[in-house]
Amino acid sequence: MNEMELLALAAAAKKRRQANAPQPNADGTYGQPPAGTVADPRTGQMVDPDAMRNRVSVSPANAAMHGAGQGLGFGAFDEAVAGTYGALGPGDFQENYDYALARQRAELAANREAHPVVSTGAEVAGGVATALTGLGAAGQAATKSGQFLRSAAAGAAAGGVYGFNSGEGGAAERARAGRNGAAFGTAAGIAARPVGAALASGARRATPALQYLVGRGQHRPAQNALASAMNRSGQDGGQVATALRQASVEGQPQFTVADALGRPGQRMLSGVTRSTPEAAQEVQDYLTQRQAGQGGRVSSFLADAFDAPTTAAQRKTSAQAARGQAANTNYAAARRDAQPVDVRSSLAVIDDRIGGMQGSGVVGDGIDARLAGFRNRLAAASPERSNVGGGSATSVELSDFDRVLGVKQDVQDAIGAAVRAGRNNEARELGKLVSTLDEALETSSTGYRHANNEFAKASRTIDQFDAGAHAAEGRVRPDDVAARYRALAQPNPNGVPAAGLTPQSAFRAGYADPVIARVENSAAGANAARPLTSPKFQQDAATMAVDPDLLARRLGRENRMFETNQTVLGGSRTADNLIDMEDAGRFDTGVFAALLRGRMGEAAGRATEKLAGPVVNRLKGHGPATRGEIAEMLLKTGDDGAATIRQLLTNNQLDQAAKLRLIDQLTAGGGVTSGMAQ
């Protein structure tokens, strides 16, 4: 047997000895590797995991990398890496997995020990990112208790899952770590709400100070003040913006944010005006000019509401002219087919009143004289009869249609004069004569009846101007006005004396005239809209106005704007006087007096307060620039005001979202930290 064969036999024997290695004894001591060691699949050597810490790479970068990986894996990154190595490594899966897991944990532990801040910070950051992505945010709820419950649930979930994943040992050990993590995560989630709110509030309060230090404007403090006023008003931003836009569309572009916010906005504008001389003049000029135009605005609103673009007198004159033109046409047609007029019934009416006195020597009253004059125009006695009313066969009676019509029209004029003079009995007696003359004329001409009816209809429409003016008087009850106005709604296709004029429109115009006159004659600076809030006017407007709701909104805004003027410009002048005194006395005499008395501490305190007070106010966002910006926002109108409110809402939403994100991050961070500690 040569040397090569001997070497081959020796190698085979060695291989058999390795394959048939002695098995451990029953007590487990013989041939068994040390407890807790793992086999290196590349060399087959047993390695103590604790000893691995001395051979791994330790640095801030490695600490950040391993910590972030463990956090992003939510405590299971070491298992994930070990599983990957187990499937791809040189040995069987279990050997590879055990060795890789031990090495990952050794590297994580070594870097935690060497660089605890970097490692822990990276792990918490990674865990928070995963928690916010995978487990969901704490979110918002309708009630405070609901908000705390959601935060507690999110914290418990984060702590429980992270504790279970990062636990070592069997299922029982992991379950214990998960329970502990959930318990501490619940507490962390509950605490995240007040802590996050406090931090967010602190950040908002610190912003004005930072802005002041870098010389920037303090826009956000002004917006925060405006948001406070809006909250106190009980309105949301959408309502305020809508009110501003609607006011502009409805003819009141002077309606400001302060007006829309009501009392809170008015008081805030008053405060910044009285405490900020730099803004006071602009505010006062705007409000004074706005109030000066109130009478014209209210008058135009009334003209729109009652469809009275011109005065009642102008419309009445136009209607009378139209009635006259129609009458000329109608009565001309009546003349063409007229027959002789029989005036004997009219004469009989006169004779019944004055006939018995003729020749008696008794002088009658003025009515008798007037009737006698009309009788002499209707009939003349023959030379043989000197007494009128005798019924002489030789008397000459007027029968010409035109002349009888002329007498009738003169009688009507006499009736009008008697009514205006208060001679009602005379008007009544003359009215009897007009009635008989009308009957006689209608009998002689078929066209006259039509002309007469048309004239009467037009006259009744024109009469509504005076009726409406009477209805505007305070002693006329709203129920009576409504009944009279509704009764005029009957169809009247004929007899309309002017285009667009109906009995109701004439009544409205007559009503509006004295109301508008009172507004235009109101004293300078007075609230011209105030009298229009009376129950009578409100009821009358609800009955007659073209758009009662529009009129009510307009008048409501005018009253609100006047209230703003009174709040800002009226009342006590104490605040103004204090500002004037402060401007006149910049030097605090109290400091000088304290120095003379030898009270150095008091003098120093006064001086510090005098010097530091303005600076502190500015750092808090309470300086003149901020107050001036508040005043500017409160005076915004229309679309500009709506844009200001929208920006305010956007910033508030951003602040709220940032606050919720902070709370969610604190909740997730608390849960992750709770899980890491188990």
mmCIF file with all atom_site columns, C-alpha atoms in Angstrom, residues 448-642:
data_model
loop_
_atom_site.group_PDB
_atom_site.id
_atom_site.type_symbol
_atom_site.label_atom_id
_atom_site.label_alt_id
_atom_site.label_comp_id
_atom_site.label_asym_id
_atom_site.label_entity_id
_atom_site.label_seq_id
_atom_site.pdbx_PDB_ins_code
_atom_site.Cartn_x
_atom_site.Cartn_y
_atom_site.Cartn_z
_atom_site.occupancy
_atom_site.B_iso_or_equiv
_atom_site.pdbx_formal_charge
_atom_site.auth_seq_id
_atom_site.auth_comp_id
_atom_site.auth_asym_id
_atom_site.auth_atom_id
_atom_site.pdbx_PDB_model_num
ATOM 1   C CA . TYR A 1 448 ? -121.054 109.360 -23.278 1.00 0.00 ? 448 TYR A CA 1
ATOM 2   C CA . ARG A 1 449 ? -121.715 106.488 -20.882 1.00 0.00 ? 449 ARG A CA 1
ATOM 3   C CA . HIS A 1 450 ? -118.495 104.780 -21.992 1.00 0.00 ? 450 HIS A CA 1
ATOM 4   C CA . ALA A 1 451 ? -116.520 108.033 -21.708 1.00 0.00 ? 451 ALA A CA 1
ATOM 5   C CA . ASN A 1 452 ? -118.004 108.692 -18.298 1.00 0.00 ? 452 ASN A CA 1
ATOM 6   C CA . ASN A 1 453 ? -117.158 105.218 -17.017 1.00 0.00 ? 453 ASN A CA 1
ATOM 7   C CA . GLU A 1 454 ? -113.575 105.461 -18.250 1.00 0.00 ? 454 GLU A CA 1
ATOM 8   C CA . PHE A 1 455 ? -113.131 108.862 -16.651 1.00 0.00 ? 455 PHE A CA 1
ATOM 9   C CA . ALA A 1 456 ? -114.548 107.563 -13.371 1.00 0.00 ? 456 ALA A CA 1
ATOM 10  C CA . LYS A 1 457 ? -112.230 104.547 -13.382 1.00 0.00 ? 457 LYS A CA 1
ATOM 11  C CA . ALA A 1 458 ? -109.203 106.708 -14.038 1.00 0.00 ? 458 ALA A CA 1
ATOM 12  C CA . SER A 1 459 ? -110.305 109.081 -11.318 1.00 0.00 ? 459 SER A CA 1
ATOM 13  C CA . ARG A 1 460 ? -110.627 106.252 -8.811  1.00 0.00 ? 460 ARG A CA 1
ATOM 14  C CA . THR A 1 461 ? -107.069 105.138 -9.622  1.00 0.00 ? 461 THR A CA 1
ATOM 15  C CA . ILE A 1 462 ? -105.760 108.686 -9.185  1.00 0.00 ? 462 ILE A CA 1
ATOM 16  C CA . ASP A 1 463 ? -107.621 108.997 -5.894  1.00 0.00 ? 463 ASP A CA 1
ATOM 17  C CA . GLN A 1 464 ? -105.420 106.180 -4.491  1.00 0.00 ? 464 GLN A CA 1
ATOM 18  C CA . PHE A 1 465 ? -102.435 108.524 -4.272  1.00 0.00 ? 465 PHE A CA 1
ATOM 19  C CA . ASP A 1 466 ? -104.221 110.474 -1.560  1.00 0.00 ? 466 ASP A CA 1
ATOM 20  C CA . ALA A 1 467 ? -105.580 107.307 0.018   1.00 0.00 ? 467 ALA A CA 1
ATOM 21  C CA . GLY A 1 468 ? -102.060 105.844 0.282   1.00 0.00 ? 468 GLY A CA 1
ATOM 22  C CA . ALA A 1 469 ? -100.696 109.029 1.851   1.00 0.00 ? 469 ALA A CA 1
ATOM 23  C CA . HIS A 1 470 ? -103.474 108.875 4.435   1.00 0.00 ? 470 HIS A CA 1
ATOM 24  C CA . ALA A 1 471 ? -102.649 105.212 5.162   1.00 0.00 ? 471 ALA A CA 1
ATOM 25  C CA . ALA A 1 472 ? -99.073  106.202 6.091   1.00 0.00 ? 472 ALA A CA 1
ATOM 26  C CA . GLU A 1 473 ? -100.353 108.224 9.042   1.00 0.00 ? 473 GLU A CA 1
ATOM 27  C CA . GLY A 1 474 ? -99.693  106.666 12.403  1.00 0.00 ? 474 GLY A CA 1
ATOM 28  C CA . ARG A 1 475 ? -103.347 106.657 13.467  1.00 0.00 ? 475 ARG A CA 1
ATOM 29  C CA . VAL A 1 476 ? -104.379 104.329 10.629  1.00 0.00 ? 476 VAL A CA 1
ATOM 30  C CA . ARG A 1 477 ? -104.277 100.711 11.773  1.00 0.00 ? 477 ARG A CA 1
ATOM 31  C CA . PRO A 1 478 ? -102.155 98.250  9.744   1.00 0.00 ? 478 PRO A CA 1
ATOM 32  C CA . ASP A 1 479 ? -105.114 95.862  9.431   1.00 0.00 ? 479 ASP A CA 1
ATOM 33  C CA . ASP A 1 480 ? -107.190 98.610  7.800   1.00 0.00 ? 480 ASP A CA 1
ATOM 34  C CA . VAL A 1 481 ? -104.339 99.466  5.441   1.00 0.00 ? 481 VAL A CA 1
ATOM 35  C CA . ALA A 1 482 ? -103.988 95.822  4.429   1.00 0.00 ? 482 ALA A CA 1
ATOM 36  C CA . ALA A 1 483 ? -107.728 95.457  3.820   1.00 0.00 ? 483 ALA A CA 1
ATOM 37  C CA . ARG A 1 484 ? -107.868 98.619  1.705   1.00 0.00 ? 484 ARG A CA 1
ATOM 38  C CA . TYR A 1 485 ? -104.787 97.639  -0.302  1.00 0.00 ? 485 TYR A CA 1
ATOM 39  C CA . ARG A 1 486 ? -105.980 94.102  -1.023  1.00 0.00 ? 486 ARG A CA 1
ATOM 40  C CA . ALA A 1 487 ? -109.382 95.399  -2.118  1.00 0.00 ? 487 ALA A CA 1
ATOM 41  C CA . LEU A 1 488 ? -107.604 97.345  -4.875  1.00 0.00 ? 488 LEU A CA 1
ATOM 42  C CA . ALA A 1 489 ? -106.315 94.134  -6.418  1.00 0.00 ? 489 ALA A CA 1
ATOM 43  C CA . GLN A 1 490 ? -109.524 93.610  -8.437  1.00 0.00 ? 490 GLN A CA 1
ATOM 44  C CA . PRO A 1 491 ? -108.837 93.447  -12.201 1.00 0.00 ? 491 PRO A CA 1
ATOM 45  C CA . ASN A 1 492 ? -109.097 96.844  -13.842 1.00 0.00 ? 492 ASN A CA 1
ATOM 46  C CA . PRO A 1 493 ? -108.060 96.412  -17.502 1.00 0.00 ? 493 PRO A CA 1
ATOM 47  C CA . ASN A 1 494 ? -109.618 99.714  -18.513 1.00 0.00 ? 494 ASN A CA 1
ATOM 48  C CA . GLY A 1 495 ? -109.290 103.148 -17.077 1.00 0.00 ? 495 GLY A CA 1
ATOM 49  C CA . VAL A 1 496 ? -105.558 102.977 -16.373 1.00 0.00 ? 496 VAL A CA 1
ATOM 50  C CA . PRO A 1 497 ? -104.531 106.633 -16.811 1.00 0.00 ? 497 PRO A CA 1
ATOM 51  C CA . ALA A 1 498 ? -100.769 106.021 -17.292 1.00 0.00 ? 498 ALA A CA 1
ATOM 52  C CA . ALA A 1 499 ? -98.549  103.160 -18.338 1.00 0.00 ? 499 ALA A CA 1
ATOM 53  C CA . GLY A 1 500 ? -97.870  100.803 -15.450 1.00 0.00 ? 500 GLY A CA 1
ATOM 54  C CA . LEU A 1 501 ? -100.191 102.603 -13.028 1.00 0.00 ? 501 LEU A CA 1
ATOM 55  C CA . THR A 1 502 ? -102.753 100.506 -11.193 1.00 0.00 ? 502 THR A CA 1
ATOM 56  C CA . PRO A 1 503 ? -104.834 101.328 -8.122  1.00 0.00 ? 503 PRO A CA 1
ATOM 57  C CA . GLN A 1 504 ? -102.386 99.352  -5.974  1.00 0.00 ? 504 GLN A CA 1
ATOM 58  C CA . SER A 1 505 ? -99.296  101.015 -7.445  1.00 0.00 ? 505 SER A CA 1
ATOM 59  C CA . ALA A 1 506 ? -100.885 104.452 -6.943  1.00 0.00 ? 506 ALA A CA 1
ATOM 60  C CA . PHE A 1 507 ? -101.692 103.527 -3.329  1.00 0.00 ? 507 PHE A CA 1
ATOM 61  C CA . ARG A 1 508 ? -98.087  102.349 -2.750  1.00 0.00 ? 508 ARG A CA 1
ATOM 62  C CA . ALA A 1 509 ? -96.649  105.528 -4.263  1.00 0.00 ? 509 ALA A CA 1
ATOM 63  C CA . GLY A 1 510 ? -98.922  107.663 -2.132  1.00 0.00 ? 510 GLY A CA 1
ATOM 64  C CA . TYR A 1 511 ? -97.889  105.697 0.959   1.00 0.00 ? 511 TYR A CA 1
ATOM 65  C CA . ALA A 1 512 ? -94.185  105.907 0.201   1.00 0.00 ? 512 ALA A CA 1
ATOM 66  C CA . ASP A 1 513 ? -94.111  109.683 -0.339  1.00 0.00 ? 513 ASP A CA 1
ATOM 67  C CA . PRO A 1 514 ? -94.562  110.862 3.270   1.00 0.00 ? 514 PRO A CA 1
ATOM 68  C CA . VAL A 1 515 ? -92.390  108.019 4.596   1.00 0.00 ? 515 VAL A CA 1
ATOM 69  C CA . ILE A 1 516 ? -89.524  108.979 2.278   1.00 0.00 ? 516 ILE A CA 1
ATOM 70  C CA . ALA A 1 517 ? -90.031  112.638 3.157   1.00 0.00 ? 517 ALA A CA 1
ATOM 71  C CA . ARG A 1 518 ? -89.602  111.872 6.864   1.00 0.00 ? 518 ARG A CA 1
ATOM 72  C CA . VAL A 1 519 ? -86.391  109.971 6.128   1.00 0.00 ? 519 VAL A CA 1
ATOM 73  C CA . GLU A 1 520 ? -84.978  112.780 3.988   1.00 0.00 ? 520 GLU A CA 1
ATOM 74  C CA . ASN A 1 521 ? -85.846  115.354 6.657   1.00 0.00 ? 521 ASN A CA 1
ATOM 75  C CA . SER A 1 522 ? -84.287  113.396 9.524   1.00 0.00 ? 522 SER A CA 1
ATOM 76  C CA . ALA A 1 523 ? -81.613  115.209 11.507  1.00 0.00 ? 523 ALA A CA 1
ATOM 77  C CA . ALA A 1 524 ? -77.979  114.857 10.506  1.00 0.00 ? 524 ALA A CA 1
ATOM 78  C CA . GLY A 1 525 ? -76.356  111.934 12.334  1.00 0.00 ? 525 GLY A CA 1
ATOM 79  C CA . ALA A 1 526 ? -79.711  110.453 13.371  1.00 0.00 ? 526 ALA A CA 1
ATOM 80  C CA . ASN A 1 527 ? -80.642  106.871 12.562  1.00 0.00 ? 527 ASN A CA 1
ATOM 81  C CA . ALA A 1 528 ? -82.980  107.312 9.603   1.00 0.00 ? 528 ALA A CA 1
ATOM 82  C CA . ALA A 1 529 ? -83.846  103.611 9.651   1.00 0.00 ? 529 ALA A CA 1
ATOM 83  C CA . ARG A 1 530 ? -84.952  103.591 13.292  1.00 0.00 ? 530 ARG A CA 1
ATOM 84  C CA . PRO A 1 531 ? -88.578  104.778 12.702  1.00 0.00 ? 531 PRO A CA 1
ATOM 85  C CA . LEU A 1 532 ? -88.981  102.059 10.080  1.00 0.00 ? 532 LEU A CA 1
ATOM 86  C CA . THR A 1 533 ? -88.676  99.383  12.762  1.00 0.00 ? 533 THR A CA 1
ATOM 87  C CA . SER A 1 534 ? -92.120  100.261 14.195  1.00 0.00 ? 534 SER A CA 1
ATOM 88  C CA . PRO A 1 535 ? -94.717  97.463  14.171  1.00 0.00 ? 535 PRO A CA 1
ATOM 89  C CA . LYS A 1 536 ? -97.034  99.520  11.941  1.00 0.00 ? 536 LYS A CA 1
ATOM 90  C CA . PHE A 1 537 ? -94.465  100.080 9.224   1.00 0.00 ? 537 PHE A CA 1
ATOM 91  C CA . GLN A 1 538 ? -93.269  96.498  9.409   1.00 0.00 ? 538 GLN A CA 1
ATOM 92  C CA . GLN A 1 539 ? -96.832  95.211  8.884   1.00 0.00 ? 539 GLN A CA 1
ATOM 93  C CA . ASP A 1 540 ? -97.564  97.741  6.145   1.00 0.00 ? 540 ASP A CA 1
ATOM 94  C CA . ALA A 1 541 ? -94.345  96.830  4.331   1.00 0.00 ? 541 ALA A CA 1
ATOM 95  C CA . ALA A 1 542 ? -95.111  93.121  4.615   1.00 0.00 ? 542 ALA A CA 1
ATOM 96  C CA . THR A 1 543 ? -98.423  93.847  2.845   1.00 0.00 ? 543 THR A CA 1
ATOM 97  C CA . MET A 1 544 ? -97.321  96.294  0.159   1.00 0.00 ? 544 MET A CA 1
ATOM 98  C CA . ALA A 1 545 ? -93.568  96.046  -0.476  1.00 0.00 ? 545 ALA A CA 1
ATOM 99  C CA . VAL A 1 546 ? -92.482  94.454  -3.744  1.00 0.00 ? 546 VAL A CA 1
ATOM 100 C CA . ASP A 1 547 ? -89.918  92.330  -1.826  1.00 0.00 ? 547 ASP A CA 1
ATOM 101 C CA . PRO A 1 548 ? -90.551  92.627  1.929   1.00 0.00 ? 548 PRO A CA 1
ATOM 102 C CA . ASP A 1 549 ? -87.644  90.351  2.858   1.00 0.00 ? 549 ASP A CA 1
ATOM 103 C CA . LEU A 1 550 ? -85.151  92.415  0.851   1.00 0.00 ? 550 LEU A CA 1
ATOM 104 C CA . LEU A 1 551 ? -86.373  95.619  2.484   1.00 0.00 ? 551 LEU A CA 1
ATOM 105 C CA . ALA A 1 552 ? -86.153  94.032  5.941   1.00 0.00 ? 552 ALA A CA 1
ATOM 106 C CA . ARG A 1 553 ? -82.556  92.899  5.323   1.00 0.00 ? 553 ARG A CA 1
ATOM 107 C CA . ARG A 1 554 ? -81.537  96.337  4.082   1.00 0.00 ? 554 ARG A CA 1
ATOM 108 C CA . LEU A 1 555 ? -83.092  98.154  7.018   1.00 0.00 ? 555 LEU A CA 1
ATOM 109 C CA . GLY A 1 556 ? -81.584  95.635  9.417   1.00 0.00 ? 556 GLY A CA 1
ATOM 110 C CA . ARG A 1 557 ? -78.118  96.351  8.036   1.00 0.00 ? 557 ARG A CA 1
ATOM 111 C CA . GLU A 1 558 ? -78.656  100.103 8.307   1.00 0.00 ? 558 GLU A CA 1
ATOM 112 C CA . ASN A 1 559 ? -79.600  99.740  11.961  1.00 0.00 ? 559 ASN A CA 1
ATOM 113 C CA . ARG A 1 560 ? -76.570  97.503  12.543  1.00 0.00 ? 560 ARG A CA 1
ATOM 114 C CA . MET A 1 561 ? -74.253  100.026 10.876  1.00 0.00 ? 561 MET A CA 1
ATOM 115 C CA . PHE A 1 562 ? -75.657  102.812 13.045  1.00 0.00 ? 562 PHE A CA 1
ATOM 116 C CA . GLU A 1 563 ? -75.036  100.680 16.140  1.00 0.00 ? 563 GLU A CA 1
ATOM 117 C CA . THR A 1 564 ? -71.422  100.262 15.016  1.00 0.00 ? 564 THR A CA 1
ATOM 118 C CA . ASN A 1 565 ? -71.074  104.041 14.708  1.00 0.00 ? 565 ASN A CA 1
ATOM 119 C CA . GLN A 1 566 ? -72.505  104.570 18.177  1.00 0.00 ? 566 GLN A CA 1
ATOM 120 C CA . THR A 1 567 ? -70.267  101.911 19.719  1.00 0.00 ? 567 THR A CA 1
ATOM 121 C CA . VAL A 1 568 ? -67.085  103.176 18.089  1.00 0.00 ? 568 VAL A CA 1
ATOM 122 C CA . LEU A 1 569 ? -67.677  106.935 18.010  1.00 0.00 ? 569 LEU A CA 1
ATOM 123 C CA . GLY A 1 570 ? -70.107  107.462 20.855  1.00 0.00 ? 570 GLY A CA 1
ATOM 124 C CA . GLY A 1 571 ? -70.131  106.750 24.562  1.00 0.00 ? 571 GLY A CA 1
ATOM 125 C CA . SER A 1 572 ? -67.556  107.750 27.121  1.00 0.00 ? 572 SER A CA 1
ATOM 126 C CA . ARG A 1 573 ? -64.396  109.554 26.019  1.00 0.00 ? 573 ARG A CA 1
ATOM 127 C CA . THR A 1 574 ? -62.375  108.268 28.957  1.00 0.00 ? 574 THR A CA 1
ATOM 128 C CA . ALA A 1 575 ? -60.220  105.994 26.827  1.00 0.00 ? 575 ALA A CA 1
ATOM 129 C CA . ASP A 1 576 ? -59.456  108.828 24.406  1.00 0.00 ? 576 ASP A CA 1
ATOM 130 C CA . ASN A 1 577 ? -58.533  111.105 27.278  1.00 0.00 ? 577 ASN A CA 1
ATOM 131 C CA . LEU A 1 578 ? -56.187  108.503 28.722  1.00 0.00 ? 578 LEU A CA 1
ATOM 132 C CA . ILE A 1 579 ? -54.403  108.158 25.396  1.00 0.00 ? 579 ILE A CA 1
ATOM 133 C CA . ASP A 1 580 ? -54.089  111.938 25.119  1.00 0.00 ? 580 ASP A CA 1
ATOM 134 C CA . MET A 1 581 ? -52.625  112.122 28.602  1.00 0.00 ? 581 MET A CA 1
ATOM 135 C CA . GLU A 1 582 ? -50.194  109.333 27.795  1.00 0.00 ? 582 GLU A CA 1
ATOM 136 C CA . ASP A 1 583 ? -49.042  111.150 24.669  1.00 0.00 ? 583 ASP A CA 1
ATOM 137 C CA . ALA A 1 584 ? -48.648  114.405 26.605  1.00 0.00 ? 584 ALA A CA 1
ATOM 138 C CA . GLY A 1 585 ? -46.804  112.837 29.529  1.00 0.00 ? 585 GLY A CA 1
ATOM 139 C CA . ARG A 1 586 ? -44.260  110.379 28.203  1.00 0.00 ? 586 ARG A CA 1
ATOM 140 C CA . PHE A 1 587 ? -42.052  111.032 31.248  1.00 0.00 ? 587 PHE A CA 1
ATOM 141 C CA . ASP A 1 588 ? -43.295  109.200 34.322  1.00 0.00 ? 588 ASP A CA 1
ATOM 142 C CA . THR A 1 589 ? -43.134  111.667 37.202  1.00 0.00 ? 589 THR A CA 1
ATOM 143 C CA . GLY A 1 590 ? -43.506  108.731 39.590  1.00 0.00 ? 590 GLY A CA 1
ATOM 144 C CA . VAL A 1 591 ? -39.944  107.658 38.770  1.00 0.00 ? 591 VAL A CA 1
ATOM 145 C CA . PHE A 1 592 ? -38.607  111.107 39.594  1.00 0.00 ? 592 PHE A CA 1
ATOM 146 C CA . ALA A 1 593 ? -40.611  111.279 42.832  1.00 0.00 ? 593 ALA A CA 1
ATOM 147 C CA . ALA A 1 594 ? -39.324  107.877 43.943  1.00 0.00 ? 594 ALA A CA 1
ATOM 148 C CA . LEU A 1 595 ? -35.747  108.989 43.289  1.00 0.00 ? 595 LEU A CA 1
ATOM 149 C CA . LEU A 1 596 ? -36.236  112.121 45.384  1.00 0.00 ? 596 LEU A CA 1
ATOM 150 C CA . ARG A 1 597 ? -37.546  110.028 48.281  1.00 0.00 ? 597 ARG A CA 1
ATOM 151 C CA . GLY A 1 598 ? -34.595  107.681 47.966  1.00 0.00 ? 598 GLY A CA 1
ATOM 152 C CA . ARG A 1 599 ? -36.703  104.681 46.982  1.00 0.00 ? 599 ARG A CA 1
ATOM 153 C CA . MET A 1 600 ? -34.366  103.241 44.410  1.00 0.00 ? 600 MET A CA 1
ATOM 154 C CA . GLY A 1 601 ? -36.214  99.924  44.109  1.00 0.00 ? 601 GLY A CA 1
ATOM 155 C CA . GLU A 1 602 ? -39.540  101.613 43.410  1.00 0.00 ? 602 GLU A CA 1
ATOM 156 C CA . ALA A 1 603 ? -37.916  103.935 40.881  1.00 0.00 ? 603 ALA A CA 1
ATOM 157 C CA . ALA A 1 604 ? -36.268  101.012 39.105  1.00 0.00 ? 604 ALA A CA 1
ATOM 158 C CA . GLY A 1 605 ? -39.534  99.097  39.027  1.00 0.00 ? 605 GLY A CA 1
ATOM 159 C CA . ARG A 1 606 ? -41.460  102.028 37.567  1.00 0.00 ? 606 ARG A CA 1
ATOM 160 C CA . ALA A 1 607 ? -38.798  102.680 34.973  1.00 0.00 ? 607 ALA A CA 1
ATOM 161 C CA . THR A 1 608 ? -38.665  99.032  33.980  1.00 0.00 ? 608 THR A CA 1
ATOM 162 C CA . GLU A 1 609 ? -42.421  98.868  33.650  1.00 0.00 ? 609 GLU A CA 1
ATOM 163 C CA . LYS A 1 610 ? -42.454  102.047 31.584  1.00 0.00 ? 610 LYS A CA 1
ATOM 164 C CA . LEU A 1 611 ? -39.737  100.839 29.248  1.00 0.00 ? 611 LEU A CA 1
ATOM 165 C CA . ALA A 1 612 ? -40.516  97.146  29.089  1.00 0.00 ? 612 ALA A CA 1
ATOM 166 C CA . GLY A 1 613 ? -44.297  97.371  28.860  1.00 0.00 ? 613 GLY A CA 1
ATOM 167 C CA . PRO A 1 614 ? -44.481  98.342  25.173  1.00 0.00 ? 614 PRO A CA 1
ATOM 168 C CA . VAL A 1 615 ? -41.833  95.764  24.266  1.00 0.00 ? 615 VAL A CA 1
ATOM 169 C CA . VAL A 1 616 ? -43.695  92.994  26.094  1.00 0.00 ? 616 VAL A CA 1
ATOM 170 C CA . ASN A 1 617 ? -46.931  93.957  24.387  1.00 0.00 ? 617 ASN A CA 1
ATOM 171 C CA . ARG A 1 618 ? -45.284  93.794  20.998  1.00 0.00 ? 618 ARG A CA 1
ATOM 172 C CA . LEU A 1 619 ? -43.724  90.431  21.785  1.00 0.00 ? 619 LEU A CA 1
ATOM 173 C CA . LYS A 1 620 ? -47.206  89.188  22.649  1.00 0.00 ? 620 LYS A CA 1
ATOM 174 C CA . GLY A 1 621 ? -48.595  90.530  19.392  1.00 0.00 ? 621 GLY A CA 1
ATOM 175 C CA . HIS A 1 622 ? -50.504  93.374  21.074  1.00 0.00 ? 622 HIS A CA 1
ATOM 176 C CA . GLY A 1 623 ? -48.613  96.297  19.574  1.00 0.00 ? 623 GLY A CA 1
ATOM 177 C CA . PRO A 1 624 ? -50.022  99.229  17.583  1.00 0.00 ? 624 PRO A CA 1
ATOM 178 C CA . ALA A 1 625 ? -49.182  97.546  14.274  1.00 0.00 ? 625 ALA A CA 1
ATOM 179 C CA . THR A 1 626 ? -51.265  94.520  15.208  1.00 0.00 ? 626 THR A CA 1
ATOM 180 C CA . ARG A 1 627 ? -54.153  96.648  16.454  1.00 0.00 ? 627 ARG A CA 1
ATOM 181 C CA . GLY A 1 628 ? -54.038  98.694  13.273  1.00 0.00 ? 628 GLY A CA 1
ATOM 182 C CA . GLU A 1 629 ? -54.214  95.503  11.242  1.00 0.00 ? 629 GLU A CA 1
ATOM 183 C CA . ILE A 1 630 ? -57.192  94.342  13.295  1.00 0.00 ? 630 ILE A CA 1
ATOM 184 C CA . ALA A 1 631 ? -58.968  97.625  12.525  1.00 0.00 ? 631 ALA A CA 1
ATOM 185 C CA . GLU A 1 632 ? -58.187  97.215  8.826   1.00 0.00 ? 632 GLU A CA 1
ATOM 186 C CA . MET A 1 633 ? -59.633  93.681  8.823   1.00 0.00 ? 633 MET A CA 1
ATOM 187 C CA . LEU A 1 634 ? -62.774  94.791  10.658  1.00 0.00 ? 634 LEU A CA 1
ATOM 188 C CA . LEU A 1 635 ? -63.415  97.515  8.064   1.00 0.00 ? 635 LEU A CA 1
ATOM 189 C CA . LYS A 1 636 ? -63.203  95.131  5.096   1.00 0.00 ? 636 LYS A CA 1
ATOM 190 C CA . THR A 1 637 ? -66.375  94.963  2.990   1.00 0.00 ? 637 THR A CA 1
ATOM 191 C CA . GLY A 1 638 ? -67.901  92.860  0.233   1.00 0.00 ? 638 GLY A CA 1
ATOM 192 C CA . ASP A 1 639 ? -65.610  90.435  -1.563  1.00 0.00 ? 639 ASP A CA 1
ATOM 193 C CA . ASP A 1 640 ? -62.543  91.821  0.238   1.00 0.00 ? 640 ASP A CA 1
ATOM 194 C CA . GLY A 1 641 ? -64.135  91.072  3.582   1.00 0.00 ? 641 GLY A CA 1
ATOM 195 C CA . ALA A 1 642 ? -65.204  87.614  2.436   1.00 0.00 ? 642 ALA A CA 1
#
